[in-house]
Short mmCIF file of C-alpha atoms in Angstrom, two decimals:
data_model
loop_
_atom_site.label_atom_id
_atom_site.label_comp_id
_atom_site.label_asym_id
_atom_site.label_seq_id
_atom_site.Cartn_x
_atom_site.Cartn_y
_atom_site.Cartn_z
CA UNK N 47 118.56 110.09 89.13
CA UNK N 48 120.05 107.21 86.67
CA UNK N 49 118.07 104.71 88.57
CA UNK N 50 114.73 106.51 88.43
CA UNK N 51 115.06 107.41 84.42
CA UNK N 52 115.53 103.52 84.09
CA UNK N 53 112.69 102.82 86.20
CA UNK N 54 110.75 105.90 83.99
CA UNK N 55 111.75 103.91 81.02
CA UNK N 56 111.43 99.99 82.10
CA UNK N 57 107.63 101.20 83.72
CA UNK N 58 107.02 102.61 80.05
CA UNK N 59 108.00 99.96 78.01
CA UNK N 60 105.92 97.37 80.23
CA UNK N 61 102.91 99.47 79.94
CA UNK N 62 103.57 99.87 76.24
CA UNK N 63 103.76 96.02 75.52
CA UNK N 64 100.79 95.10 77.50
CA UNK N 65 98.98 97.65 75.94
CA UNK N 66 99.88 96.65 72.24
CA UNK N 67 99.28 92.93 73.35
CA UNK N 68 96.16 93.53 74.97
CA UNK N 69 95.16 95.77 71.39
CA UNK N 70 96.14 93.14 69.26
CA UNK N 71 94.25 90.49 71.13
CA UNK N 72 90.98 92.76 70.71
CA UNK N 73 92.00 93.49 67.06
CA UNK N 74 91.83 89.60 66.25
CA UNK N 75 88.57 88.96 68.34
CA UNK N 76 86.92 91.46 67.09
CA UNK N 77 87.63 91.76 63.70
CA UNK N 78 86.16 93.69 61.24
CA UNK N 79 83.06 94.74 62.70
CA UNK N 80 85.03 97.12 65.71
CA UNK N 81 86.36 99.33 62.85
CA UNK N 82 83.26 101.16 62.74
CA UNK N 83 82.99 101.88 66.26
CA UNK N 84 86.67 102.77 67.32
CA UNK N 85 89.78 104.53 65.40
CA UNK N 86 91.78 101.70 67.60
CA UNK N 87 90.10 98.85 65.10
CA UNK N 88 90.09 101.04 62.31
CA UNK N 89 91.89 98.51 59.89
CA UNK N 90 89.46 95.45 61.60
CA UNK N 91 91.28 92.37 61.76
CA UNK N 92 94.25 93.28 59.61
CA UNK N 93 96.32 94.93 62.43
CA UNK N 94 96.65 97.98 64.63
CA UNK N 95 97.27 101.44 61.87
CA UNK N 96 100.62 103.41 63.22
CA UNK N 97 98.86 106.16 63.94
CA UNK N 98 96.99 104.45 66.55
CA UNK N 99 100.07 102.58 67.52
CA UNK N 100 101.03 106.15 68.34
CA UNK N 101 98.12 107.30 70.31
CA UNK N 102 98.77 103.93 72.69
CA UNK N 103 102.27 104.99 72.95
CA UNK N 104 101.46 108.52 74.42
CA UNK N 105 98.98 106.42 76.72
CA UNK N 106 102.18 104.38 77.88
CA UNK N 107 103.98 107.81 77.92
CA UNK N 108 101.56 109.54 80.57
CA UNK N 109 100.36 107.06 82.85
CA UNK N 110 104.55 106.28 83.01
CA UNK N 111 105.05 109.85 84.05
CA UNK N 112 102.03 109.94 86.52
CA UNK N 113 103.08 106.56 88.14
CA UNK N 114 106.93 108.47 88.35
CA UNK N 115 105.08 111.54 89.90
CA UNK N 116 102.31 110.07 92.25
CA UNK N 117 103.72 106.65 93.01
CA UNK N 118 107.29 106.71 93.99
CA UNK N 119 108.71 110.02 96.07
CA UNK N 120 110.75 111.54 93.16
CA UNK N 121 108.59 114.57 93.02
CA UNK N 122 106.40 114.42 95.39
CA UNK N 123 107.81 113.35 98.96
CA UNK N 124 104.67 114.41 101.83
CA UNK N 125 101.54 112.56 100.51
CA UNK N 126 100.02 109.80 101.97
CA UNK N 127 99.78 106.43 99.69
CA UNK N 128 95.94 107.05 99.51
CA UNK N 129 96.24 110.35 97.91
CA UNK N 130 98.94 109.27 95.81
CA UNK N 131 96.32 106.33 94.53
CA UNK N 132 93.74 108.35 94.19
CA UNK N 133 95.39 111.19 92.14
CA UNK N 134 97.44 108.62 89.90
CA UNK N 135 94.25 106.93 88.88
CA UNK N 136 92.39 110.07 88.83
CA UNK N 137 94.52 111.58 86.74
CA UNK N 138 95.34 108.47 84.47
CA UNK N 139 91.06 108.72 84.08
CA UNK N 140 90.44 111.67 83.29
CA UNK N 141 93.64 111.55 80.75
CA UNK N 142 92.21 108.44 79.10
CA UNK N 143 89.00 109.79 78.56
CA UNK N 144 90.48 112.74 76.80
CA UNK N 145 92.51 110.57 74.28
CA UNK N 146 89.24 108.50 74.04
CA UNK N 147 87.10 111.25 72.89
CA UNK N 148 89.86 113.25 70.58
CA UNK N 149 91.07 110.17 68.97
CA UNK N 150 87.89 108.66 68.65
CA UNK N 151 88.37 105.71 70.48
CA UNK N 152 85.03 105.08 71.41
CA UNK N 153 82.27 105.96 69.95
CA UNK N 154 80.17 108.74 70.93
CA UNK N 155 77.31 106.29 72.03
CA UNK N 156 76.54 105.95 75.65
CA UNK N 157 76.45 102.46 75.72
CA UNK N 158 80.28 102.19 74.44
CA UNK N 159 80.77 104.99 77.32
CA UNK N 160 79.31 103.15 79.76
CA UNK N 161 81.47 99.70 79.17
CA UNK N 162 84.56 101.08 78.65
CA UNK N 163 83.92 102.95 81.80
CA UNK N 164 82.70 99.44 83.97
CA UNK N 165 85.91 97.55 81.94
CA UNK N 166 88.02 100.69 83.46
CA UNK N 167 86.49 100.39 86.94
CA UNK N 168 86.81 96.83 87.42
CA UNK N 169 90.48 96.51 86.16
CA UNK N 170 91.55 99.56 88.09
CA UNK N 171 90.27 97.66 91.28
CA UNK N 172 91.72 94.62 90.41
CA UNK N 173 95.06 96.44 89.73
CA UNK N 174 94.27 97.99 93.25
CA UNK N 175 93.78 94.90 95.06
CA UNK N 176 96.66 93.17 93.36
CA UNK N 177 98.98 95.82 94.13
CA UNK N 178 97.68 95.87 98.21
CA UNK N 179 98.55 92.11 98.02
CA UNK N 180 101.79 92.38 96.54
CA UNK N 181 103.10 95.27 99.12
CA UNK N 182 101.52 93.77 102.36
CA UNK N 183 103.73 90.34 101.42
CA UNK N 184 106.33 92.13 101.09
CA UNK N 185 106.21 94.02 103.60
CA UNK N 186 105.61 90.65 106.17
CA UNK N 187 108.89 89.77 104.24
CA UNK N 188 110.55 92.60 105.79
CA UNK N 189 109.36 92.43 108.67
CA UNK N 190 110.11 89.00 109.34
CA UNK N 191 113.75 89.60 108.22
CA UNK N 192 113.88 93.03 110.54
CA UNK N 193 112.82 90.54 113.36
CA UNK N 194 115.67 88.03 112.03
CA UNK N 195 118.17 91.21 112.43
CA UNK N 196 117.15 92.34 116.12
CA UNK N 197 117.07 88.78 117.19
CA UNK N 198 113.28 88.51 118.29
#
């Protein structure tokens, strides 16, 4: 239990720095003329308000409690790693697009809609295929030190 609440904890603060980072790096590029089209870049190029700082901390919050729920078998031990994929960024989704429209993160034009929603799909599948990567080498780790073991 100690083990996952630090996991719970380290998985939020890493999503919470990347996501300031990544905020503060579209605060200075875009400057003062994103204010009037997102809450986020309501104070332009001056810095992020604490209120939004807030908002992206609940962000952190959630998709750290969905990865705990859908990605590691703390809670939920019988489904298959496709299903758990699928719900986790399902879920995540459909929970940023909430906090997008009540906090007025993007503005109620389709075109904003429809970029934040190709930005979304092509780093989720990035993420995706990053992630695939990263467990099939270490799973040919493991396997190559199981074969080590048995003496194959």
């Amino acid at each position: 239990m100690q083990k996952r609440l630090i996991s719970f904890i380290k998985d939020f603060l890493e999503i919470s720095a990347s996501v300031i980072l990544i905020f503060t790096f579209l605060t200075f590029v875009l400057g003062e003329g994103a204010g009037a089209v997102s809450s986020l870049f309501r104070l332009g190029s001056s810095g992020i308000a604490v209120e939004s700082l807030f908002q992206l901390f609940l962000l952190a919050f959630t998709i750290s409690l969905f990865k705990l729920i859908f990605l590691t078998d703390a809670i939920i031990k019988t489904l298959g790693g496709l299903v758990r994929y699928v719900l986790f960024f399902g879920l995540s989704t459909i929970f940023i697009m909430i906090s997008a429209f009540c906090f007025k993160w993007i503005s109620n034009e389709l075109k904003y809609w429809l970029i934040f929603l190709a930005c979304y799909v092509l780093s989720t599948a990035i993420s995706i295929i990053v992630s695939n990567l990263i467990n099939k080498k270490e799973d040919e780790k493991l396997n190559a030190a199981l074969k080590v073991i048995k003496g194959n």
